[in-house]
Amino acid sequence: MAKIAVLGYGVVGSGTVEVFYKNKESLERKAGQELDIKYILDLRDFPDSPYQDKFVKDFDVILNDDEVTVVAEVIGGLKPAFDYVKSALKAGKSVVTSNKEMVAAKGAELLETAKEHKVNFFFEASVGGGIPIIKPLHACLSANEIDEIAGILNGTTNFILTKMIRDGMGFDEALKIAQELGYAERNPSADVDGHDACRKICILASLAFGKHVYPDSVHTEGITKITLEDVEYCDSYDAKIKLIGCAKRENEDKISIGVFPAIIKNESQLAGVNDVFNAILVRGDATGDVVFYGKGAGKLPTASAVVSDIISAVKHSDTSLSLRWRDSEQDFIRGFGEFRCAHYIRLRANSVDVTKAVVKALFGHVEYLSAKKQPENELAFVTGVISEKEADDACAKAADGAEILGRIRVLDY
Amino acid sequence: MAKIAVLGYGVVGSGTVEVFYKNKESLERKAGQELDIKYILDLRDFPDSPYQDKFVKDFDVILNDDEVTVVAEVIGGLKPAFDYVKSALKAGKSVVTSNKEMVAAKGAELLETAKEHKVNFFFEASVGGGIPIIKPLHACLSANEIDEIAGILNGTTNFILTKMIRDGMGFDEALKIAQELGYAERNPSADVDGHDACRKICILASLAFGKHVYPDSVHTEGITKITLEDVEYCDSYDAKIKLIGCAKRENEDKISIGVFPAIIKNESQLAGVNDVFNAILVRGDATGDVVFYGKGAGKLPTASAVVSDIISAVKHSDTSLSLRWRDSEQDFIRGFGEFRCAHYIRLRANSVDVTKAVVKALFGHVEYLSAKKQPENELAFVTGVISEKEADDACAKAADGAEILGRIRVLDY
């Protein structure tokens, strides 16, 4: 009999309890033993809950109860979640979490603590909601060296971009609908500015490349500058704009990593990922490209990932799996000025002919795109693969006789 | 130090040895111990191989060597693979395999033997090549009741259909190219008649629904009857023809299962899966739709799945995981006559007006499709959702005044 404690009874917490009791019988079969949730920690009262007798407000009750062997932390944020998780691990309890902020900020430390105390620290729900990605990346792809990871990691921004692409809706209007549907917060910055996607690519990169990647060392851009004009030019290029988090092994000691809107050709598996869905592409040296697709958020998908981690933790109670990464030095991440890809550039020219000559001189051969209501003095084109610094320099020079209206990286997945 | 034996040095076997030694260092880190391949079993001689000293021709050498704790069976087929695997399990050695024929025919028995002897029997490589699907289905989705699984499970037929759809190439010509490229065997029956896909959906259904599904109880059709005319009509329907293996939980005691060409709307994640790629959609009650995409075959992708299973087997050497299913009775599978879906029907009418009236009387409201060079007396339409038996009956009646030229099921994934 394994006893579990759930920390936090918000959306994911109540979903976790719901999924657990709905599928309890099959979960026990899979775990090979009886299971029960003994405590639910929340400061609020839930007088109408059928789980009335399980609620506690003091974390120490859980910490000091040796019967509790697995703790599911679904509070979110760093405080007090981190302290709870750290002390639970030190007390010899395995912890599973959906808390991407905590894993991205403190993953290396918590994995080390788990190892020292011979317990597990699992976080499948922290990336990709209900999509199995952490365990497949760690276990199923263990025979591969991972060369590259790229994903649509944030459902809110993907919903907004899908509205812009499919319905020709402007960013502000699409954001408003996302807020009305509960996909976006009233303050949408964490989503639309790319911070949420950044935390997730940090977790994936840490796992794939074995060293902790901290969010503040990652070049991060959101989607607020994307316009319907850009969407239209991309249509003529058979491509879609997606918010991508990507990380690539450059050599033994360096990786490239970034979060930004990117143009993806329609033939890519990532281009067909619409609405609130997420997808993660993993490029392994033996297996080639593998893509995992599904709902990246939501009560039940996320809860199902938490519950499956609970089952894994129960089954491997005395095994510290090799899921871990080391802490890292700053110079593990290559400067973003060296990031290489093609660039889409849109500009307003004083003279189209002159500007085309300048573009050729600065960027070499480029591919010009078109849009339905393209103004006469507007040009949009895709360059060859150049570094970020080269693109910056050339754009600065081009801005002499033309106004740069938009610039989006073009990725090849 | 764990010692491994590889049975068979064909495409997958040599790939397994290659991937193992290429990534040996990181594999040992992941396994937490030193690893080596002690034996390679093959009846042939490989005088130029760098692994000269590892080759043996007598399986008993491996069986009787207590140092060998993990056996990778990549011979394929039932004989002698099954005897080797069974006796290895009985001797207390874990077995990993890429052999879909053996798992589909003998999975329940081998899982039971593995359980009795407290060892593992893993078969990630038997479905979806390098795509992690068996372990995610078993472990990561453990919190879900699986309601449905559908997949593009055979790369050869998907390559042929992609050639037909993209390049307007006929079946015979596309098959010839597949053979030239080494994607299809000289005798292509196992692929184009659906038997390979059938074995894979049997394995997935057995795992998802907990009872062994035997290939000979599954309605199986191949792609040999698909014509370019059908492809064209589907184009006007915004859909693609794919060879699909699908299984669905109908109630506590029954599942539906089948392998056949099916029409899939372009907005489905399965419609964008081209060339030799595979994809598997899993519909869970909590997580919703999750899709796994990647290379379904090939030396290195398949070998990487074998090697990752070897690592899992080494790490969980004394744990018999709950990966298993029971043997089943025939009545576990619902008769295919009760299978329900929409149907695409193409027919040559004696009189278009009369036939349209007959179609309305027999099928109710249908959606008519069009094709560029559509003959005047040809009709193609999609029915509502009806059972197989209803479709058979209505088609038999319609055949009175019209010739049925084609009929393809329409699935909604």
JSON list of N, CA and C in Angstrom, two decimals, chain B residues 150 152 234 237-244 262-272 409-413:
[
{"chain": "B", "resi": 150, "resn": "ALA", "atom": "N", "xyz": [-4.85, 4.38, -33.35]},
{"chain": "B", "resi": 150, "resn": "ALA", "atom": "CA", "xyz": [-4.87, 4.28, -34.81]},
{"chain": "B", "resi": 150, "resn": "ALA", "atom": "C", "xyz": [-3.52, 4.70, -35.33]},
{"chain": "B", "resi": 152, "resn": "ILE", "atom": "N", "xyz": [-0.48, 4.82, -38.77]},
{"chain": "B", "resi": 152, "resn": "ILE", "atom": "CA", "xyz": [0.15, 4.49, -40.04]},
{"chain": "B", "resi": 152, "resn": "ILE", "atom": "C", "xyz": [1.37, 3.68, -39.64]},
{"chain": "B", "resi": 234, "resn": "CYS", "atom": "N", "xyz": [-10.57, 12.06, -53.43]},
{"chain": "B", "resi": 234, "resn": "CYS", "atom": "CA", "xyz": [-10.22, 12.42, -52.05]},
{"chain": "B", "resi": 234, "resn": "CYS", "atom": "C", "xyz": [-9.62, 13.81, -51.98]},
{"chain": "B", "resi": 237, "resn": "TYR", "atom": "N", "xyz": [-12.09, 16.25, -51.49]},
{"chain": "B", "resi": 237, "resn": "TYR", "atom": "CA", "xyz": [-12.69, 16.09, -50.16]},
{"chain": "B", "resi": 237, "resn": "TYR", "atom": "C", "xyz": [-11.72, 16.59, -49.08]},
{"chain": "B", "resi": 238, "resn": "ASP", "atom": "N", "xyz": [-10.59, 17.20, -49.50]},
{"chain": "B", "resi": 238, "resn": "ASP", "atom": "CA", "xyz": [-9.53, 17.64, -48.56]},
{"chain": "B", "resi": 238, "resn": "ASP", "atom": "C", "xyz": [-9.10, 16.49, -47.68]},
{"chain": "B", "resi": 239, "resn": "ALA", "atom": "N", "xyz": [-8.77, 15.39, -48.30]},
{"chain": "B", "resi": 239, "resn": "ALA", "atom": "CA", "xyz": [-8.43, 14.21, -47.51]},
{"chain": "B", "resi": 239, "resn": "ALA", "atom": "C", "xyz": [-7.39, 13.36, -48.24]},
{"chain": "B", "resi": 240, "resn": "LYS", "atom": "N", "xyz": [-6.77, 12.47, -47.50]},
{"chain": "B", "resi": 240, "resn": "LYS", "atom": "CA", "xyz": [-5.76, 11.57, -48.07]},
{"chain": "B", "resi": 240, "resn": "LYS", "atom": "C", "xyz": [-6.09, 10.12, -47.75]},
{"chain": "B", "resi": 241, "resn": "ILE", "atom": "N", "xyz": [-5.64, 9.23, -48.62]},
{"chain": "B", "resi": 241, "resn": "ILE", "atom": "CA", "xyz": [-5.82, 7.80, -48.36]},
{"chain": "B", "resi": 241, "resn": "ILE", "atom": "C", "xyz": [-4.57, 7.26, -47.67]},
{"chain": "B", "resi": 242, "resn": "LYS", "atom": "N", "xyz": [-4.77, 6.61, -46.53]},
{"chain": "B", "resi": 242, "resn": "LYS", "atom": "CA", "xyz": [-3.66, 6.05, -45.78]},
{"chain": "B", "resi": 242, "resn": "LYS", "atom": "C", "xyz": [-4.01, 4.62, -45.38]},
{"chain": "B", "resi": 243, "resn": "LEU", "atom": "N", "xyz": [-3.00, 3.76, -45.27]},
{"chain": "B", "resi": 243, "resn": "LEU", "atom": "CA", "xyz": [-3.26, 2.42, -44.72]},
{"chain": "B", "resi": 243, "resn": "LEU", "atom": "C", "xyz": [-3.24, 2.54, -43.20]},
{"chain": "B", "resi": 244, "resn": "ILE", "atom": "N", "xyz": [-4.39, 2.29, -42.59]},
{"chain": "B", "resi": 244, "resn": "ILE", "atom": "CA", "xyz": [-4.56, 2.52, -41.15]},
{"chain": "B", "resi": 244, "resn": "ILE", "atom": "C", "xyz": [-4.78, 1.19, -40.43]},
{"chain": "B", "resi": 262, "resn": "ALA", "atom": "N", "xyz": [-7.82, 3.83, -45.54]},
{"chain": "B", "resi": 262, "resn": "ALA", "atom": "CA", "xyz": [-8.88, 4.69, -45.03]},
{"chain": "B", "resi": 262, "resn": "ALA", "atom": "C", "xyz": [-8.64, 6.11, -45.48]},
{"chain": "B", "resi": 263, "resn": "ILE", "atom": "N", "xyz": [-9.74, 6.84, -45.64]},
{"chain": "B", "resi": 263, "resn": "ILE", "atom": "CA", "xyz": [-9.68, 8.24, -46.02]},
{"chain": "B", "resi": 263, "resn": "ILE", "atom": "C", "xyz": [-9.65, 9.07, -44.74]},
{"chain": "B", "resi": 264, "resn": "ILE", "atom": "N", "xyz": [-8.63, 9.95, -44.67]},
{"chain": "B", "resi": 264, "resn": "ILE", "atom": "CA", "xyz": [-8.38, 10.75, -43.47]},
{"chain": "B", "resi": 264, "resn": "ILE", "atom": "C", "xyz": [-8.37, 12.21, -43.88]},
{"chain": "B", "resi": 265, "resn": "LYS", "atom": "N", "xyz": [-9.15, 13.04, -43.22]},
{"chain": "B", "resi": 265, "resn": "LYS", "atom": "CA", "xyz": [-9.20, 14.47, -43.53]},
{"chain": "B", "resi": 265, "resn": "LYS", "atom": "C", "xyz": [-7.82, 15.13, -43.33]},
{"chain": "B", "resi": 266, "resn": "ASN", "atom": "N", "xyz": [-7.52, 16.11, -44.18]},
{"chain": "B", "resi": 266, "resn": "ASN", "atom": "CA", "xyz": [-6.20, 16.75, -44.12]},
{"chain": "B", "resi": 266, "resn": "ASN", "atom": "C", "xyz": [-5.89, 17.39, -42.77]},
{"chain": "B", "resi": 267, "resn": "GLU", "atom": "N", "xyz": [-6.91, 17.81, -42.02]},
{"chain": "B", "resi": 267, "resn": "GLU", "atom": "CA", "xyz": [-6.61, 18.46, -40.75]},
{"chain": "B", "resi": 267, "resn": "GLU", "atom": "C", "xyz": [-6.14, 17.49, -39.68]},
{"chain": "B", "resi": 268, "resn": "SER", "atom": "N", "xyz": [-6.27, 16.20, -39.93]},
{"chain": "B", "resi": 268, "resn": "SER", "atom": "CA", "xyz": [-5.77, 15.20, -38.98]},
{"chain": "B", "resi": 268, "resn": "SER", "atom": "C", "xyz": [-4.25, 15.16, -39.00]},
{"chain": "B", "resi": 269, "resn": "GLN", "atom": "N", "xyz": [-3.66, 14.92, -37.84]},
{"chain": "B", "resi": 269, "resn": "GLN", "atom": "CA", "xyz": [-2.21, 14.78, -37.77]},
{"chain": "B", "resi": 269, "resn": "GLN", "atom": "C", "xyz": [-1.72, 13.59, -38.58]},
{"chain": "B", "resi": 270, "resn": "LEU", "atom": "N", "xyz": [-2.58, 12.61, -38.81]},
{"chain": "B", "resi": 270, "resn": "LEU", "atom": "CA", "xyz": [-2.16, 11.43, -39.56]},
{"chain": "B", "resi": 270, "resn": "LEU", "atom": "C", "xyz": [-2.07, 11.71, -41.06]},
{"chain": "B", "resi": 271, "resn": "ALA", "atom": "N", "xyz": [-2.84, 12.70, -41.56]},
{"chain": "B", "resi": 271, "resn": "ALA", "atom": "CA", "xyz": [-2.85, 12.96, -43.00]},
{"chain": "B", "resi": 271, "resn": "ALA", "atom": "C", "xyz": [-1.53, 13.52, -43.50]},
{"chain": "B", "resi": 272, "resn": "GLY", "atom": "N", "xyz": [-0.79, 14.23, -42.63]},
{"chain": "B", "resi": 272, "resn": "GLY", "atom": "CA", "xyz": [0.46, 14.85, -43.04]},
{"chain": "B", "resi": 272, "resn": "GLY", "atom": "C", "xyz": [1.67, 13.93, -42.91]},
{"chain": "B", "resi": 409, "resn": "ARG", "atom": "N", "xyz": [-13.23, 3.05, -46.54]},
{"chain": "B", "resi": 409, "resn": "ARG", "atom": "CA", "xyz": [-13.77, 3.57, -45.28]},
{"chain": "B", "resi": 409, "resn": "ARG", "atom": "C", "xyz": [-13.20, 4.96, -44.98]},
{"chain": "B", "resi": 410, "resn": "VAL", "atom": "N", "xyz": [-13.99, 5.78, -44.32]},
{"chain": "B", "resi": 410, "resn": "VAL", "atom": "CA", "xyz": [-13.58, 7.13, -43.96]},
{"chain": "B", "resi": 410, "resn": "VAL", "atom": "C", "xyz": [-13.48, 7.20, -42.44]},
{"chain": "B", "resi": 411, "resn": "LEU", "atom": "N", "xyz": [-12.30, 7.50, -41.94]},
{"chain": "B", "resi": 411, "resn": "LEU", "atom": "CA", "xyz": [-12.12, 7.52, -40.48]},
{"chain": "B", "resi": 411, "resn": "LEU", "atom": "C", "xyz": [-11.92, 8.94, -39.97]},
{"chain": "B", "resi": 412, "resn": "ASP", "atom": "N", "xyz": [-12.24, 9.15, -38.73]},
{"chain": "B", "resi": 412, "resn": "ASP", "atom": "CA", "xyz": [-12.26, 10.48, -38.14]},
{"chain": "B", "resi": 412, "resn": "ASP", "atom": "C", "xyz": [-11.24, 10.56, -37.02]},
{"chain": "B", "resi": 413, "resn": "TYR", "atom": "N", "xyz": [-9.97, 10.79, -37.37]},
{"chain": "B", "resi": 413, "resn": "TYR", "atom": "CA", "xyz": [-8.93, 10.92, -36.33]},
{"chain": "B", "resi": 413, "resn": "TYR", "atom": "C", "xyz": [-8.28, 12.31, -36.40]}
]
